Coordinates of C-alpha atoms and ligand atoms in Angstrom, one line a residue:
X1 CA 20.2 -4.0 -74.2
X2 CA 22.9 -3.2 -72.2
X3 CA 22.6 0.4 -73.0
X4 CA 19.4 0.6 -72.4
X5 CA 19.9 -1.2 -68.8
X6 CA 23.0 1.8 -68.5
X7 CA 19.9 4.7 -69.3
X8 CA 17.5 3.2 -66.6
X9 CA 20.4 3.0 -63.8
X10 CA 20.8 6.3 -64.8
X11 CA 17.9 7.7 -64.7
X12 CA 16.6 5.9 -61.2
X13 CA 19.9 7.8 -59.5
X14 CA 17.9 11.1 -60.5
X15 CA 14.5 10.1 -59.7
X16 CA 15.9 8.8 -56.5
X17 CA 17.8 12.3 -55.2
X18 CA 14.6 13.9 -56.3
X19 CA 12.2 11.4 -53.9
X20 CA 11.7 14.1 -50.7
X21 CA 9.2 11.8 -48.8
X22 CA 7.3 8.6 -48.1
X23 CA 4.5 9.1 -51.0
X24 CA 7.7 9.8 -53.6
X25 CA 9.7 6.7 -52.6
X26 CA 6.6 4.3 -53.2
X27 CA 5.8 6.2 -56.4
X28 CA 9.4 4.9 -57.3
X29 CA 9.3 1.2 -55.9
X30 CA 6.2 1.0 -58.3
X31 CA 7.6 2.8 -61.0
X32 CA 10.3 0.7 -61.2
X33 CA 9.6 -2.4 -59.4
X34 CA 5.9 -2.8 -60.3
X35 CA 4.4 -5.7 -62.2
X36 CA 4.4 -3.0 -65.1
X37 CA 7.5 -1.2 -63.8
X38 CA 10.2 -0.8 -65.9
X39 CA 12.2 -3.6 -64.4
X40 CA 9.6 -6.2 -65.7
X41 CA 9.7 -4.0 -69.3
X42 CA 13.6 -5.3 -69.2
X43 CA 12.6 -8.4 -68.5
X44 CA 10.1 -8.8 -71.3
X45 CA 13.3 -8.1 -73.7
X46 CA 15.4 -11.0 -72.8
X47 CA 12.9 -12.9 -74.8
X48 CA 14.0 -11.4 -77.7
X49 CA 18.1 -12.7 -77.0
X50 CA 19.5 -15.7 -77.1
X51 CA 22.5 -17.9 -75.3
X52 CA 25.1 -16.4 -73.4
X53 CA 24.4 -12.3 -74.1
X54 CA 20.9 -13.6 -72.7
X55 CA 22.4 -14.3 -69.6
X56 CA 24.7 -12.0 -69.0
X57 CA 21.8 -9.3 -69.6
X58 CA 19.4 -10.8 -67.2
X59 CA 22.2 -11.1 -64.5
X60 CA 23.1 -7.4 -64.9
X61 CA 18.5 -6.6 -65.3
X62 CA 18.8 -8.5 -62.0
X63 CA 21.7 -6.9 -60.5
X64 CA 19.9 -3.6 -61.2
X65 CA 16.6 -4.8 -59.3
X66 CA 18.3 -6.2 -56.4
X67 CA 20.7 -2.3 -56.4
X68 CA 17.4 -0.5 -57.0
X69 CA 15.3 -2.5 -54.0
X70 CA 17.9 -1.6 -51.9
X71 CA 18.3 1.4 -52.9
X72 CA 14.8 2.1 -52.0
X73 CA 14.9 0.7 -48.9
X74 CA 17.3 2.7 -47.7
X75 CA 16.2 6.3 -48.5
X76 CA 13.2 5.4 -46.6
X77 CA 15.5 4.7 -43.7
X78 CA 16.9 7.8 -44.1
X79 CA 14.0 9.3 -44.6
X80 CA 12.5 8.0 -41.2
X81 CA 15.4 8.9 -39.5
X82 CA 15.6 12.3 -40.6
X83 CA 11.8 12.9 -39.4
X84 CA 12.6 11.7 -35.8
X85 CA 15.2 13.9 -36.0
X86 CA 13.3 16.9 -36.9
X87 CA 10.5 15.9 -34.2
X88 CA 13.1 15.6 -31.3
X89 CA 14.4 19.2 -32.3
X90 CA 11.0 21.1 -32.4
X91 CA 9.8 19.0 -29.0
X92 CA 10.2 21.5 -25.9
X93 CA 13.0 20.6 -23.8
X94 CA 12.3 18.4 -20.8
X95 CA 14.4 18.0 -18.0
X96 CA 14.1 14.9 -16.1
X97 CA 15.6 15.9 -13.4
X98 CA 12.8 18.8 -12.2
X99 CA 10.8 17.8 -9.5
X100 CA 7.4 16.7 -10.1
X101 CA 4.8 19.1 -9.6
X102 CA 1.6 17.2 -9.3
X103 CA 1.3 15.3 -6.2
X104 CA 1.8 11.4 -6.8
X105 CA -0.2 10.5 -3.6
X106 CA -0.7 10.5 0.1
X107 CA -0.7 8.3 2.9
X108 CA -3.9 6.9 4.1
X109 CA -5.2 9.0 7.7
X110 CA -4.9 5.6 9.7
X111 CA -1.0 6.0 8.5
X112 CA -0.4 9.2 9.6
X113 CA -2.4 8.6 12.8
X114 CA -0.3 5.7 13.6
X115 CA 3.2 7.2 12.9
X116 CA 2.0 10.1 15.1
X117 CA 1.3 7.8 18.1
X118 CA 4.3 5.6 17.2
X119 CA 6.2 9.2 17.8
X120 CA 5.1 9.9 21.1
X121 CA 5.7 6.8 22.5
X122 CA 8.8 6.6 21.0
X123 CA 10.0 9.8 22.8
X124 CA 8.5 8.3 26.3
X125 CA 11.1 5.3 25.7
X126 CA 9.0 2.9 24.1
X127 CA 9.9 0.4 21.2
X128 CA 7.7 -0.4 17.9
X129 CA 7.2 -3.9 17.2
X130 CA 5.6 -6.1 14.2
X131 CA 3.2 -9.1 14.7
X132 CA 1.5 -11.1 12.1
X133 CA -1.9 -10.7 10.9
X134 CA -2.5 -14.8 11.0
X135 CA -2.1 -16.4 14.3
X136 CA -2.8 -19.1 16.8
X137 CA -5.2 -19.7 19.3
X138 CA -3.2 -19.9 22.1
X139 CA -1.5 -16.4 21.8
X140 CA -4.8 -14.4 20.6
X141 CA -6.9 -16.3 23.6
X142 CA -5.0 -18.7 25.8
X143 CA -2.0 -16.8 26.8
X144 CA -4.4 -14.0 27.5
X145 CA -6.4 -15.8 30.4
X146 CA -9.1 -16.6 27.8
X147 CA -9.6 -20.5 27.7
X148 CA -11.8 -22.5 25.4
X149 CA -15.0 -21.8 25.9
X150 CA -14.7 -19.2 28.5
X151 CA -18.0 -16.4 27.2
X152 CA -15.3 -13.8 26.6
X153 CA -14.8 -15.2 22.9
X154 CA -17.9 -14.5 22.7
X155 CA -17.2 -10.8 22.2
X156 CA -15.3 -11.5 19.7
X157 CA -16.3 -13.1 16.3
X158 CA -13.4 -14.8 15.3
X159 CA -12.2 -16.0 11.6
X160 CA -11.0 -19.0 11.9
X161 CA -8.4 -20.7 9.1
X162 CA -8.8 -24.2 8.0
X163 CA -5.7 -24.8 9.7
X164 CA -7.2 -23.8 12.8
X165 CA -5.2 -21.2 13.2
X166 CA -7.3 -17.4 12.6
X167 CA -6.7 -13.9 11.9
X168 CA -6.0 -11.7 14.4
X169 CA -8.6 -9.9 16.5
X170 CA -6.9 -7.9 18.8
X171 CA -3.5 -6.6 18.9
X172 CA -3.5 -8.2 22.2
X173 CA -2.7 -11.3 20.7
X174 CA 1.5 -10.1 20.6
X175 CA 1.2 -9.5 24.1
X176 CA 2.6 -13.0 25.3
X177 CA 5.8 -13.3 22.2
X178 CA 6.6 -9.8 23.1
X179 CA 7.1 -10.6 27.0
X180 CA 9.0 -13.8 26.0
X181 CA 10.9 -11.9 23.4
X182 CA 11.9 -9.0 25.9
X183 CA 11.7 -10.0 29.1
X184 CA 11.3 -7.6 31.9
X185 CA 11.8 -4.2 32.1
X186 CA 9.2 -3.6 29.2
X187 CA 8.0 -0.8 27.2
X188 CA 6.4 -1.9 23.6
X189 CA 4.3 -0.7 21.3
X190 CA 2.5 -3.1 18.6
X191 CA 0.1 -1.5 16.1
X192 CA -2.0 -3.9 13.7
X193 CA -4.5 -4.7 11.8
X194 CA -7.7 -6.6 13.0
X195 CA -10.2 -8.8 11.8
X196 CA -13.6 -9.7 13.9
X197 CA -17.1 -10.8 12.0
X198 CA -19.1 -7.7 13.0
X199 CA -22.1 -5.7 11.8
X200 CA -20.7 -2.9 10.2
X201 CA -22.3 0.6 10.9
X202 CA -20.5 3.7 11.2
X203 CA -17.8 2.5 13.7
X204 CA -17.9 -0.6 13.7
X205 CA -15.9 -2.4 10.8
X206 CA -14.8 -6.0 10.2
X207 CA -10.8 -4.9 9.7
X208 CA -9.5 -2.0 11.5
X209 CA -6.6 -1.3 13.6
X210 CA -5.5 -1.2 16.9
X211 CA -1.9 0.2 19.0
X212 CA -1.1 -2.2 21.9
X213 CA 1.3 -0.6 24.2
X214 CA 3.0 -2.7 27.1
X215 CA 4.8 -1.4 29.9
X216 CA 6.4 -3.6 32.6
X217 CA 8.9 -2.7 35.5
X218 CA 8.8 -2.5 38.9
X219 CA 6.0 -0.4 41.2
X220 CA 3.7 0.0 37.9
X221 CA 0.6 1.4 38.5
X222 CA -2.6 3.1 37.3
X223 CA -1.3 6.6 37.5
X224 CA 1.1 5.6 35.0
X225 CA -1.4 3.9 32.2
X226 CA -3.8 7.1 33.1
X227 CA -0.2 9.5 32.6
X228 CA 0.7 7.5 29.3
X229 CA -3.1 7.9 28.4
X230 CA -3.4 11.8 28.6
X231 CA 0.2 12.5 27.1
X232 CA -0.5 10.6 24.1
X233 CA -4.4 12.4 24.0
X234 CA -3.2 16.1 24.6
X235 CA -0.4 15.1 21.7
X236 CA -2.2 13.7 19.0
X237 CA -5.1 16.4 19.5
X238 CA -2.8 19.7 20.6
X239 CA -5.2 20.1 22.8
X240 CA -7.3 19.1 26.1
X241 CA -9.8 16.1 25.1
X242 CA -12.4 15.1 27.6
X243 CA -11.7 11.3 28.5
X244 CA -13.7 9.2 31.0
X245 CA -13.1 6.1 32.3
X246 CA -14.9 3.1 33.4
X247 CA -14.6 -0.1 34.9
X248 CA -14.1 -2.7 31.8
X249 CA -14.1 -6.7 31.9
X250 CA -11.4 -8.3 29.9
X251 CA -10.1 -11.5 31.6
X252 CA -6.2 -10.4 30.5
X253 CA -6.4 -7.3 32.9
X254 CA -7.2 -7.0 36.6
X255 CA -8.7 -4.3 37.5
X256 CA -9.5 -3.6 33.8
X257 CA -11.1 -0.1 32.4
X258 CA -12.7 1.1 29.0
X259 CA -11.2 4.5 28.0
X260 CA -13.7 6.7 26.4
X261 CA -13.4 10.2 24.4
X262 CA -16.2 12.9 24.4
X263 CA -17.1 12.1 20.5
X264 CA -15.3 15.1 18.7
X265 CA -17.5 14.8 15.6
X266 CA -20.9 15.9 17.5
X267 CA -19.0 17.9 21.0
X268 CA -20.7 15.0 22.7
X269 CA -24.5 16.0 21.5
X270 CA -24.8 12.5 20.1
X271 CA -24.5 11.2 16.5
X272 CA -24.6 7.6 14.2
X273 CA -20.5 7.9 15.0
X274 CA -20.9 7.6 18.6
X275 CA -24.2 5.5 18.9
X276 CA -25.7 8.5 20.2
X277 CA -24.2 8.6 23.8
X278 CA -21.5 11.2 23.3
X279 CA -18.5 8.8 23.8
X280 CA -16.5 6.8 22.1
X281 CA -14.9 4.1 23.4
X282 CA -10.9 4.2 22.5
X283 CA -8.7 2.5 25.0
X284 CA -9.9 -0.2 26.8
X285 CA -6.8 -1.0 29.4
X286 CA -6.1 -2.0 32.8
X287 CA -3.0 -3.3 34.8
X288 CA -1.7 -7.2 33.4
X289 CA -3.3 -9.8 34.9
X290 CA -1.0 -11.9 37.0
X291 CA -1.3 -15.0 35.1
X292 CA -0.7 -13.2 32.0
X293 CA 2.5 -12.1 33.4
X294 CA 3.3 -15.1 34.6
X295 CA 2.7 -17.2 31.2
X296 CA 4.7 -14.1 29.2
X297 CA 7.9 -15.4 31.9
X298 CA 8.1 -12.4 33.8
X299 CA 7.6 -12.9 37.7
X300 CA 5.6 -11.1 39.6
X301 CA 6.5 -10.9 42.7
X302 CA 8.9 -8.3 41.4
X303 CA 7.0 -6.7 38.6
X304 CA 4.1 -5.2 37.7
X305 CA 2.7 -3.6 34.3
X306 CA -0.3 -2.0 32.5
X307 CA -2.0 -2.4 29.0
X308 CA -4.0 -0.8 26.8
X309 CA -5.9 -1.4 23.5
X310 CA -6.0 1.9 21.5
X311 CA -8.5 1.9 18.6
X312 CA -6.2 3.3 16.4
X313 CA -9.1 3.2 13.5
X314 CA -11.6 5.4 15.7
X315 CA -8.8 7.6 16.6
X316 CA -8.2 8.6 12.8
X317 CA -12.1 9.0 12.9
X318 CA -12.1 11.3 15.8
X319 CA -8.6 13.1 14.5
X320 CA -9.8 14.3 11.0
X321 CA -13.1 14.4 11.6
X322 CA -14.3 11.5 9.7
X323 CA -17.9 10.7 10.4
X324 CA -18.7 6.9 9.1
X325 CA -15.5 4.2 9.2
X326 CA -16.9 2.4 6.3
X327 CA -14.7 5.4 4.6
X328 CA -11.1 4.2 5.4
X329 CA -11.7 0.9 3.4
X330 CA -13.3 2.4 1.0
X331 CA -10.7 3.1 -1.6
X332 CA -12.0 6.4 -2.7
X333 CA -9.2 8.2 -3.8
X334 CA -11.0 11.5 -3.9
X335 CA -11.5 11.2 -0.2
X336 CA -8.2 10.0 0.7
X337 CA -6.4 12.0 -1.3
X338 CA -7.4 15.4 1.4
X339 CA -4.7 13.8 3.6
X340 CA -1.0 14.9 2.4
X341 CA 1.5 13.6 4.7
Ligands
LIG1 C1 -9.7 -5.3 22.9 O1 -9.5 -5.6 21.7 C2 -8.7 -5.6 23.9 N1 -7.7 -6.4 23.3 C3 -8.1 -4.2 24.3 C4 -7.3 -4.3 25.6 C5 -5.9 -4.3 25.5 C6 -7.9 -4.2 26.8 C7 -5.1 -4.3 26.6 C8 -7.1 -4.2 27.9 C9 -5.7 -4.2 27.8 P1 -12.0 -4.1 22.4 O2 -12.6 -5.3 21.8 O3 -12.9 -3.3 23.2 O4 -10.8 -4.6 23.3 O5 -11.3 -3.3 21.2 C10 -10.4 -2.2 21.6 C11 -10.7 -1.0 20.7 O6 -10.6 -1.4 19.4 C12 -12.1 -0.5 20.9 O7 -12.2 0.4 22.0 C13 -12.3 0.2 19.6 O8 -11.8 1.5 19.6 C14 -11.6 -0.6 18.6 N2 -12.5 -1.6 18.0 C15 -13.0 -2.7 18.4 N3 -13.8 -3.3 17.5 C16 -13.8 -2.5 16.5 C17 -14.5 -2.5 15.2 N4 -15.3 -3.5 14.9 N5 -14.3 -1.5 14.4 C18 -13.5 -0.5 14.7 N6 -12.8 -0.4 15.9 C19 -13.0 -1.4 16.8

């Protein structure tokens, strides 16, 4: 028995170095591991011993299982191993360190419009500042000369939280912290995003954005907002831009204008971007209301300051030629992707 036991060991050791692959090593496991394997043949002899050289043999048949499982297991490690090996070398070398040569993504045009603006007025001395989308009713209305039920809410359809407080539907609404936060001297920028209950048609949406921009000091006057107005145009187009401007009722402003550009998608022939009339209106402003003034902290009898409202939404329209707004929220990457930046 023993001998016999001696042969197999033997004779697995051969078959073993000989097993090249996957398919080879399971032909062995069965071979000799198998329910008919020659492991169980072993096995089936014991019957024929007795007593203690019974039991030594099936310790050493079992010894020889246990050597041979692992054995087994083991090449196929190897084995593995060896294979990864092999595809690592024939992959083509890659260098993680190249840059990456297709483009991961761009910013959205009412980005790039906005850091352009935010770059002009930051070179005439003005400061960028952050409001919250969610806020209350006394800085988006009261602080801006609008009380309860006054028919200038009605222009704009508010959403209003549970909480009572609402999201923002104007820019305007920083207006009042910024004064209190500053003081006077003033020159602040605020760009944000808006949210009114409108139809939507092709510029009109229900979220867009808008660019306030503050300035308060002393002998502040219309030239200036109509200077600040132009220099920021004639920047963010390179070029002259027809602009017009017309008296404009909000109560924050006194006297108060609406700001309109000849419509750059039609040359002011008239199309759905510009409701047919060959403008667009971009910039309501006007010089700050007194009241407004005073309920920011800032007195009046020595200061004075203008404010405007630029739709920074319709300016991206009017910049890149984009005909219908509805596009900007429309998360088509194949149209946002024209915009590298
Ligand atoms: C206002 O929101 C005032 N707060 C602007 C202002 C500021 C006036 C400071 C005076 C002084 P108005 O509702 O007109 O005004 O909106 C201003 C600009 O935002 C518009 O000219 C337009 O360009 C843009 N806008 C308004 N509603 C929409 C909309 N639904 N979709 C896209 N753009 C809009």
């Amino acid at each position: 028995m023993q001998e016999k036991i001696a042969q197999l060991r033997g004779a697995f050791k051969d078959a073993l170095s000989a097993a090249k692959d996957a398919p080879a090593l399971e032909a062995l496991r069965v071979e000799y591991l198998g329910k008919k394997g020659s492991v169980a043949a072993l096995m089936q002899n014991l019957r024929s011993l007795a007593g203690e050289e019974k039991k030594a043999a099936g310790q050493v048949i079992n010894e020889l299982k246990t050597g041979v499982e692992q054995a087994i297991k083991a090449a196929g490690e190897a084995l593995a191993e060896a294979e990864l090996k092999a595809q690592i070398a024939a992959a083509k070398p890659y260098d993680v360190s190249l840059p990456v040569r297709t483009p991961h993504g761009s910013y959205h045009p009412i980005t790039l419009v906005q850091r352009e603006v935010e770059r002009i007025f930051v070179t005439m001395g003005f400061t960028v500042e952050e409001y919250p989308e969610v806020v209350d009713d006394y800085h988006c209305f009261e602080a801006l000369n609008i009380p309860k039920h006054h028919p200038a809410r009605d222009m704009q359809d508010t959403y209003y939280l549970s909480n009572g407080q609402l999201l923002k539907t104007h820019t305007s609404a920083a207006q009042n912290s910024i004064m209190r936060k500053y003081g006077a001297p003033l020159r602040a920028i605020f760009p944000g995003r808006c949210f009114r209950n409108e139809s939507i048609d092709a510029c009109h949406e229900n979220t867009f954005f808008q660019m306030e921009g503050i300035m308060i000091d002393r002998d502040i006057s219309i030239s200036n907002l109509i200077y600040f107005m132009k220099t920021m145009l004639s920047e963010v187009f390179q070029r002259d831009v027809k602009v017009r401007l017309r008296p404009g009722f909000f109560p924050f402003v006194e006297p108060g204008f609406e700001l309109d550009i000849s419509c750059l998608i039609c040359g002011g022939e008239g199309c759905p971007s510009c409701k047919d009339s060959g403008w667009l209106e971009l910039c309501p402003c006007g010089m700050i209301h007194p009241r407004v003034l005073e309920m920011g902290g800032i007195d009046t009898n020595e200061y004075t300051g203008f404010a405007f409202g630029l739709g920074l939404t319709r300016l991206a329209m009017m910049r890149y030629g984009i005909k219908d707004i509805r596009d900007f929220n429309s998360g088509s990457l194949k149209a946002l992707a024209q915009f590298e930046g």
